[in-house]
Amino acid sequence: MDDPAAPLSNNQPAPRTPSSSSSQLNPPPAVPRTPQALQSLAPSRHIDRMINSNHHQSPSRTIYSDRFIPSRSGSNFALFDISNTPAEGRDDSSSAYATLLRAALFGHDAAGVVPPATPEKRNLIQMNPPSPNIFRFKTETRRSMHSLSPFGFDDVVTGVHHSPVKAPRKVPRSPYKVLDAPALQDDFYLNLVDWSSHNVLAVGLGNCVYLWNACSSKVTKLCDLGIDDSVCSVGWAQRGTHLAVGTSNGKVQIWDASRCRRIRTMEGHRLRIGALAWSSSMLSSGSRDKSILQRDIRAQEDFVSKLSGHKSEVCGLKWSYDNRELASGGNDNRLFVWNQHSTQPVLKYCEHTAAVKAIAWSPHLHGLLASGGGTADRCIRFWNTTTNSHLSCMDTGSQVCNLVWSKNVNELVSTHGYSQNQIIVWRYPTMSKLATLTGHTYRVLYLAISPDGQTIVTGAGDETLRFWNVFPSPKSQNTESEIGASSLGRTVIR
């Protein structure tokens, strides 16, 4: 057996007894050689010496304890003024823990009840009062009594002082900046606002595209499509200064925003293009003609593949963060997921009962996808595209227009239309509301997030763009941003 303390088996030889070895002893001449004398005298003397060790101690021999257990009789506790009693702090911790446990199990009324001490324990405490130890815990290093609770409840227990509870993060309820955006269309199926990695906001107003630099507040007119065309969607490339513009004539224009110069125009759609999504050098465009075109701006062809599956206008497009999956939503109440090489959807979700425009991939968990339904649906649904499963559903009570996930914390923002016109900050996965922001008088149809992940901009048919500080910074997620405390004024974007 592996256990060294296991009893000997029957096959093992028995240990040799003292009687078997006594015949081989060779005592000196002064000692009698009779084996019976050795067997009768030696053990009795040894046992008698052990029993009466306090009365018959040999002056020339020190008695040591076996099994390496120290003898406390030889310890001079009086030298350090220490008694052989438990430490004072240990009793305090035990009584505090017992109080918390009793309150958690039987309620706060029982927290102050102390069980009666037995007569033996009472006499022991009176005879041996606790004395100070050599080494004492510092007050600032002691654990909070609240941390001793096994249940972590927040209620106050009688006689126990809890550490201060951390206050929830505050989200400013008013926008810190408002921009007038004349001719911003009130159309649910369009996507007219996007924020670049270089901190430049692109807005489609009527037949023109305007750029607003968030660092300098400078406004630049990028292009004018003319009276026969209008802007239906804008989308920044993931890196660089390239901006894609989808038009009502079914064309996609690629612009170099740093030079205000158009690079190329790509065709392929027969009707307006309301959704755009970039994946590295690949650009996806969704149209009212029910198709999605995959375009490689490095290739000479206008598009390299065509994705078919939707039965109505495509109004939502988003690539995953690893650029491997494309999610699309349409006016046919369908949410599809495509991979890099498919021309047919690899995943189909049909639970929504209204148009799916709001789509957002989680930057924190691979394969986590959120989608929102229109007026007849009002729900935010969560999907795991890795396992092809429906995770949860939240009824928001109003039309879901947009979704965006925070890069800094596990939270997301939704904007709504009929009939609340509100902006809601959610904590995932509990889907508890952190804040509800109001101010728009029309449906909040447009949403974009700043490159640092702290600020969102919302647009509505009331022809205003509003900037809100809703998320903490990536470095200090627990500190409240002060930029949203007061409005920085109202200006016009054109």
Short mmCIF file of C-alpha atoms in Angstrom, two decimals, residues 116-448:
data_model
loop_
_atom_site.label_atom_id
_atom_site.label_comp_id
_atom_site.label_asym_id
_atom_site.label_seq_id
_atom_site.Cartn_x
_atom_site.Cartn_y
_atom_site.Cartn_z
CA PRO A 116 -24.62 31.44 26.82
CA ALA A 117 -21.17 30.33 27.86
CA THR A 118 -20.75 27.03 29.64
CA PRO A 119 -19.53 27.09 33.29
CA GLU A 120 -16.22 25.50 32.25
CA LYS A 121 -15.60 28.17 29.60
CA ARG A 122 -16.62 30.98 31.99
CA ASN A 123 -14.20 29.75 34.65
CA LEU A 124 -11.44 29.39 32.08
CA ILE A 125 -11.86 32.98 30.93
CA GLN A 126 -11.83 34.24 34.55
CA MET A 127 -8.70 32.29 35.47
CA ASN A 128 -6.76 33.03 32.26
CA PRO A 129 -7.62 36.50 30.97
CA PRO A 130 -6.27 37.14 27.47
CA SER A 131 -2.92 38.85 27.47
CA PRO A 132 -1.29 40.89 24.69
CA ASN A 133 0.83 39.02 22.16
CA ILE A 134 4.31 39.98 21.00
CA PHE A 135 3.23 40.43 17.38
CA ARG A 136 0.02 42.34 16.84
CA PHE A 137 -1.89 42.90 13.58
CA LYS A 138 -1.88 46.47 12.40
CA THR A 139 -5.30 48.07 12.34
CA GLU A 140 -5.05 49.08 8.66
CA THR A 141 -4.15 45.55 7.58
CA ARG A 142 -7.08 43.80 9.23
CA ARG A 143 -9.77 42.50 6.91
CA SER A 144 -13.11 44.23 6.95
CA MET A 145 -15.79 42.53 8.99
CA HIS A 146 -18.01 42.75 5.88
CA SER A 147 -15.62 40.45 4.04
CA LEU A 148 -16.26 37.71 6.59
CA SER A 149 -19.87 37.32 5.48
CA PRO A 150 -20.30 34.20 3.35
CA PHE A 151 -23.39 35.65 1.65
CA GLY A 152 -22.18 39.19 0.88
CA PHE A 153 -25.40 40.94 1.86
CA ASP A 154 -25.46 44.72 1.99
CA ASP A 155 -27.76 45.20 4.97
CA VAL A 156 -26.36 46.55 8.20
CA VAL A 157 -25.82 43.99 10.95
CA THR A 158 -26.03 45.12 14.55
CA GLY A 159 -22.62 45.68 16.06
CA VAL A 160 -20.70 45.25 12.79
CA HIS A 161 -19.34 48.14 10.74
CA HIS A 162 -19.29 47.49 7.01
CA SER A 163 -16.87 48.98 4.53
CA PRO A 164 -18.43 51.68 2.30
CA VAL A 165 -20.29 50.23 -0.68
CA LYS A 166 -19.00 51.38 -4.06
CA ALA A 167 -21.48 53.71 -5.74
CA PRO A 168 -22.65 52.80 -9.25
CA ARG A 169 -21.13 54.66 -12.16
CA LYS A 170 -23.02 57.85 -13.02
CA VAL A 171 -23.92 58.57 -16.63
CA PRO A 172 -24.58 62.25 -17.49
CA ARG A 173 -28.24 62.67 -18.41
CA SER A 174 -27.71 65.54 -20.86
CA PRO A 175 -25.58 65.81 -24.01
CA TYR A 176 -22.38 67.78 -23.72
CA LYS A 177 -22.68 69.04 -27.31
CA VAL A 178 -25.47 69.53 -29.84
CA LEU A 179 -25.01 70.08 -33.58
CA ASP A 180 -27.74 71.27 -35.90
CA ALA A 181 -27.95 68.98 -38.91
CA PRO A 182 -30.42 70.42 -41.45
CA ALA A 183 -31.97 67.95 -43.89
CA LEU A 184 -31.04 64.89 -41.80
CA GLN A 185 -33.60 62.42 -43.13
CA ASP A 186 -36.15 60.67 -40.92
CA ASP A 187 -35.81 57.27 -42.65
CA PHE A 188 -35.47 54.08 -40.62
CA TYR A 189 -33.67 52.17 -43.41
CA LEU A 190 -30.76 54.60 -43.90
CA ASN A 191 -27.40 54.86 -42.10
CA LEU A 192 -26.19 58.44 -42.37
CA VAL A 193 -23.71 58.86 -39.48
CA ASP A 194 -20.32 57.22 -38.89
CA TRP A 195 -17.24 58.05 -36.77
CA SER A 196 -13.74 57.29 -38.08
CA SER A 197 -10.67 56.00 -36.27
CA HIS A 198 -9.12 59.44 -36.89
CA ASN A 199 -11.87 61.12 -34.83
CA VAL A 200 -13.76 62.58 -37.80
CA LEU A 201 -17.55 62.36 -38.00
CA ALA A 202 -19.19 61.87 -41.41
CA VAL A 203 -22.83 62.91 -41.85
CA GLY A 204 -25.04 62.59 -44.90
CA LEU A 205 -27.37 65.58 -45.21
CA GLY A 206 -29.62 65.50 -48.24
CA ASN A 207 -27.36 65.12 -51.29
CA CYS A 208 -24.18 66.20 -49.50
CA VAL A 209 -21.67 64.64 -47.11
CA TYR A 210 -20.10 66.76 -44.37
CA LEU A 211 -17.11 66.00 -42.16
CA TRP A 212 -16.85 67.29 -38.60
CA ASN A 213 -13.45 67.07 -36.91
CA ALA A 214 -14.00 66.25 -33.24
CA CYS A 215 -10.57 67.64 -32.27
CA SER A 216 -10.86 71.03 -33.94
CA SER A 217 -14.66 71.26 -34.46
CA LYS A 218 -13.93 72.15 -38.07
CA VAL A 219 -16.66 71.37 -40.61
CA THR A 220 -15.75 70.36 -44.18
CA LYS A 221 -18.05 69.67 -47.09
CA LEU A 222 -16.78 66.50 -48.71
CA CYS A 223 -19.09 66.06 -51.72
CA ASP A 224 -22.33 67.08 -53.40
CA LEU A 225 -24.16 64.40 -55.40
CA GLY A 226 -26.45 66.86 -57.21
CA ILE A 227 -30.19 67.26 -57.29
CA ASP A 228 -30.75 63.89 -59.00
CA ASP A 229 -29.12 61.83 -56.25
CA SER A 230 -29.01 61.67 -52.45
CA VAL A 231 -26.90 60.11 -49.71
CA CYS A 232 -28.34 56.91 -48.22
CA SER A 233 -25.37 55.59 -46.22
CA VAL A 234 -21.82 56.46 -45.14
CA GLY A 235 -19.11 54.17 -43.80
CA TRP A 236 -15.49 54.72 -42.80
CA ALA A 237 -12.81 52.15 -43.53
CA GLN A 238 -11.43 50.48 -40.40
CA ARG A 239 -8.09 52.23 -40.89
CA GLY A 240 -7.09 55.19 -42.99
CA THR A 241 -9.17 58.03 -44.38
CA HIS A 242 -11.29 56.25 -46.99
CA LEU A 243 -15.03 56.89 -46.79
CA ALA A 244 -17.67 54.93 -48.69
CA VAL A 245 -20.86 56.73 -49.70
CA GLY A 246 -23.96 54.80 -50.78
CA THR A 247 -26.35 56.68 -53.03
CA SER A 248 -30.01 56.45 -53.98
CA ASN A 249 -29.00 55.54 -57.55
CA GLY A 250 -27.42 52.27 -56.41
CA LYS A 251 -23.78 53.37 -56.64
CA VAL A 252 -20.95 53.33 -54.12
CA GLN A 253 -18.42 56.16 -54.16
CA ILE A 254 -15.04 55.83 -52.44
CA TRP A 255 -13.57 59.11 -51.22
CA ASP A 256 -10.19 60.03 -49.75
CA ALA A 257 -11.30 62.32 -46.95
CA SER A 258 -7.80 63.69 -46.29
CA ARG A 259 -7.67 65.10 -49.83
CA CYS A 260 -11.41 65.54 -50.38
CA ARG A 261 -11.01 63.59 -53.61
CA ARG A 262 -13.14 60.80 -55.07
CA ILE A 263 -11.12 57.67 -55.83
CA ARG A 264 -13.64 55.54 -57.71
CA THR A 265 -17.32 54.79 -58.27
CA MET A 266 -18.62 51.21 -58.17
CA GLU A 267 -21.92 49.97 -59.52
CA GLY A 268 -23.87 46.71 -59.24
CA HIS A 269 -27.05 47.56 -57.32
CA ARG A 270 -30.27 48.55 -59.03
CA LEU A 271 -31.78 50.46 -56.09
CA ARG A 272 -30.62 52.59 -53.18
CA ILE A 273 -27.81 51.42 -50.88
CA GLY A 274 -28.84 51.86 -47.24
CA ALA A 275 -26.15 49.80 -45.48
CA LEU A 276 -22.34 49.66 -45.71
CA ALA A 277 -19.77 47.62 -43.75
CA TRP A 278 -15.97 47.47 -44.08
CA SER A 279 -13.74 44.43 -43.48
CA SER A 280 -10.11 45.35 -44.03
CA SER A 281 -9.97 46.04 -47.78
CA MET A 282 -13.37 44.40 -48.36
CA LEU A 283 -16.52 46.55 -48.53
CA SER A 284 -20.02 45.09 -48.24
CA SER A 285 -23.04 47.02 -49.48
CA GLY A 286 -26.72 46.19 -48.84
CA SER A 287 -29.45 47.50 -51.08
CA ARG A 288 -33.17 47.76 -51.51
CA ASP A 289 -32.79 45.26 -54.36
CA LYS A 290 -32.45 42.59 -51.59
CA SER A 291 -28.83 41.73 -52.40
CA ILE A 292 -25.46 42.21 -50.71
CA LEU A 293 -22.38 42.83 -52.85
CA GLN A 294 -18.85 42.09 -51.70
CA ARG A 295 -16.39 44.60 -53.14
CA ASP A 296 -12.59 44.50 -53.08
CA ILE A 297 -11.38 48.04 -53.70
CA ARG A 298 -8.02 46.63 -54.88
CA ALA A 299 -9.69 44.72 -57.72
CA GLN A 300 -10.79 46.21 -61.00
CA GLU A 301 -14.24 44.61 -60.83
CA ASP A 302 -17.02 46.52 -59.09
CA PHE A 303 -17.81 43.48 -56.93
CA VAL A 304 -16.32 40.03 -56.44
CA SER A 305 -19.38 38.17 -55.13
CA LYS A 306 -23.12 38.56 -54.61
CA LEU A 307 -24.93 37.34 -51.49
CA SER A 308 -28.55 36.38 -51.96
CA GLY A 309 -31.01 35.37 -49.25
CA HIS A 310 -33.05 38.34 -48.06
CA LYS A 311 -36.57 38.78 -49.38
CA SER A 312 -36.74 42.52 -48.77
CA GLU A 313 -34.48 45.57 -48.37
CA VAL A 314 -31.18 45.05 -46.55
CA CYS A 315 -30.95 47.74 -43.87
CA GLY A 316 -28.31 46.40 -41.44
CA LEU A 317 -24.74 45.16 -42.05
CA LYS A 318 -21.91 44.49 -39.58
CA TRP A 319 -18.65 42.54 -39.83
CA SER A 320 -17.37 40.76 -36.73
CA TYR A 321 -14.22 42.02 -35.06
CA ASP A 322 -12.14 39.16 -36.47
CA ASN A 323 -13.50 39.90 -39.99
CA ARG A 324 -14.69 36.31 -40.39
CA GLU A 325 -18.46 36.71 -40.14
CA LEU A 326 -20.88 39.20 -41.68
CA ALA A 327 -24.28 39.77 -40.07
CA SER A 328 -27.09 41.23 -42.15
CA GLY A 329 -30.60 42.34 -41.25
CA GLY A 330 -33.46 43.10 -43.55
CA ASN A 331 -36.99 44.38 -43.82
CA ASP A 332 -38.03 40.72 -44.14
CA ASN A 333 -37.54 40.37 -40.34
CA ARG A 334 -34.56 38.07 -40.93
CA LEU A 335 -31.07 38.06 -39.41
CA PHE A 336 -28.46 36.19 -41.46
CA VAL A 337 -24.83 35.34 -40.79
CA TRP A 338 -22.38 34.81 -43.68
CA ASN A 339 -18.75 33.71 -43.69
CA GLN A 340 -15.95 35.05 -45.87
CA HIS A 341 -16.54 32.64 -48.75
CA SER A 342 -20.26 31.87 -48.67
CA THR A 343 -22.84 33.18 -51.12
CA GLN A 344 -25.67 31.73 -49.03
CA PRO A 345 -26.23 32.44 -45.34
CA VAL A 346 -24.65 29.90 -43.00
CA LEU A 347 -26.96 30.88 -40.12
CA LYS A 348 -30.55 32.07 -40.29
CA TYR A 349 -32.49 33.60 -37.40
CA CYS A 350 -36.18 34.24 -37.86
CA GLU A 351 -37.35 35.12 -34.31
CA HIS A 352 -37.76 38.86 -34.93
CA THR A 353 -41.21 40.04 -35.99
CA ALA A 354 -40.14 43.36 -37.54
CA ALA A 355 -37.31 44.81 -39.63
CA VAL A 356 -33.81 44.15 -38.29
CA LYS A 357 -31.61 47.22 -38.64
CA ALA A 358 -29.83 47.22 -35.25
CA ILE A 359 -26.86 44.80 -35.29
CA ALA A 360 -23.79 44.74 -33.03
CA TRP A 361 -20.98 42.22 -32.45
CA SER A 362 -19.51 41.98 -28.97
CA PRO A 363 -15.83 42.97 -28.74
CA HIS A 364 -15.50 40.95 -25.52
CA LEU A 365 -16.79 37.49 -26.46
CA HIS A 366 -16.20 35.79 -29.78
CA GLY A 367 -19.42 34.92 -31.60
CA LEU A 368 -21.73 37.01 -29.40
CA LEU A 369 -24.18 38.93 -31.62
CA ALA A 370 -26.94 41.38 -30.63
CA SER A 371 -29.84 42.37 -32.85
CA GLY A 372 -32.87 44.63 -32.46
CA GLY A 373 -36.30 44.57 -34.07
CA GLY A 374 -38.53 47.35 -35.35
CA THR A 375 -41.86 48.72 -34.16
CA ALA A 376 -43.78 45.43 -34.18
CA ASP A 377 -40.95 43.59 -32.38
CA ARG A 378 -39.25 46.00 -29.92
CA CYS A 379 -36.87 43.26 -28.70
CA ILE A 380 -33.11 42.99 -28.35
CA ARG A 381 -31.98 39.42 -28.89
CA PHE A 382 -28.60 37.84 -28.23
CA TRP A 383 -27.13 34.99 -30.27
CA ASN A 384 -24.10 32.74 -30.06
CA THR A 385 -23.01 32.19 -33.65
CA THR A 386 -20.36 29.68 -32.57
CA THR A 387 -22.94 27.27 -31.15
CA ASN A 388 -25.83 28.58 -33.28
CA SER A 389 -27.99 29.24 -30.23
CA HIS A 390 -30.43 31.93 -29.07
CA LEU A 391 -29.20 33.21 -25.72
CA SER A 392 -31.75 35.71 -24.43
CA CYS A 393 -34.38 38.29 -25.34
CA MET A 394 -35.22 41.69 -23.83
CA ASP A 395 -38.43 43.56 -24.66
CA THR A 396 -37.50 47.26 -24.68
CA GLY A 397 -41.02 48.60 -25.21
CA SER A 398 -40.19 50.64 -28.30
CA GLN A 399 -38.71 50.36 -31.79
CA VAL A 400 -35.01 49.41 -31.71
CA CYS A 401 -33.11 51.54 -34.24
CA ASN A 402 -29.43 50.98 -33.40
CA LEU A 403 -27.10 49.01 -31.17
CA VAL A 404 -23.46 49.60 -30.29
CA TRP A 405 -21.22 47.74 -27.85
CA SER A 406 -18.71 49.42 -25.56
CA LYS A 407 -15.08 48.46 -26.15
CA ASN A 408 -14.08 49.40 -22.59
CA VAL A 409 -16.75 47.66 -20.47
CA ASN A 410 -19.28 44.89 -21.02
CA GLU A 411 -22.14 47.29 -21.75
CA LEU A 412 -24.11 48.34 -24.81
CA VAL A 413 -26.29 51.22 -25.97
CA SER A 414 -29.56 51.05 -27.84
CA THR A 415 -31.44 53.89 -29.53
CA HIS A 416 -35.17 53.80 -29.99
CA GLY A 417 -37.99 55.23 -32.04
CA TYR A 418 -41.73 54.80 -31.62
CA SER A 419 -42.75 55.74 -29.15
CA GLN A 420 -40.17 56.71 -26.54
CA ASN A 421 -37.34 58.19 -28.68
CA GLN A 422 -34.90 57.35 -25.90
CA ILE A 423 -31.33 56.13 -25.53
CA ILE A 424 -30.68 53.30 -23.06
CA VAL A 425 -27.37 52.13 -21.58
CA TRP A 426 -27.48 48.45 -20.64
CA ARG A 427 -25.19 46.27 -18.54
CA TYR A 428 -24.64 42.86 -20.09
CA PRO A 429 -25.52 40.06 -19.42
CA THR A 430 -28.01 41.11 -16.72
CA MET A 431 -29.52 43.71 -19.10
CA SER A 432 -30.08 46.08 -16.23
CA LYS A 433 -30.53 49.72 -17.21
CA LEU A 434 -27.68 52.00 -16.24
CA ALA A 435 -29.22 55.13 -17.74
CA THR A 436 -32.08 56.31 -19.95
CA LEU A 437 -31.23 59.43 -21.94
CA THR A 438 -33.86 61.65 -23.52
CA GLY A 439 -33.75 64.84 -25.54
CA HIS A 440 -34.52 63.91 -29.14
CA THR A 441 -38.06 64.72 -30.27
CA TYR A 442 -37.96 62.31 -33.23
CA ARG A 443 -36.87 58.69 -33.63
CA VAL A 444 -33.19 58.22 -32.77
CA LEU A 445 -32.31 56.59 -36.10
CA TYR A 446 -28.55 57.12 -36.20
CA LEU A 447 -25.79 56.13 -33.81
CA ALA A 448 -21.98 56.08 -33.85
#
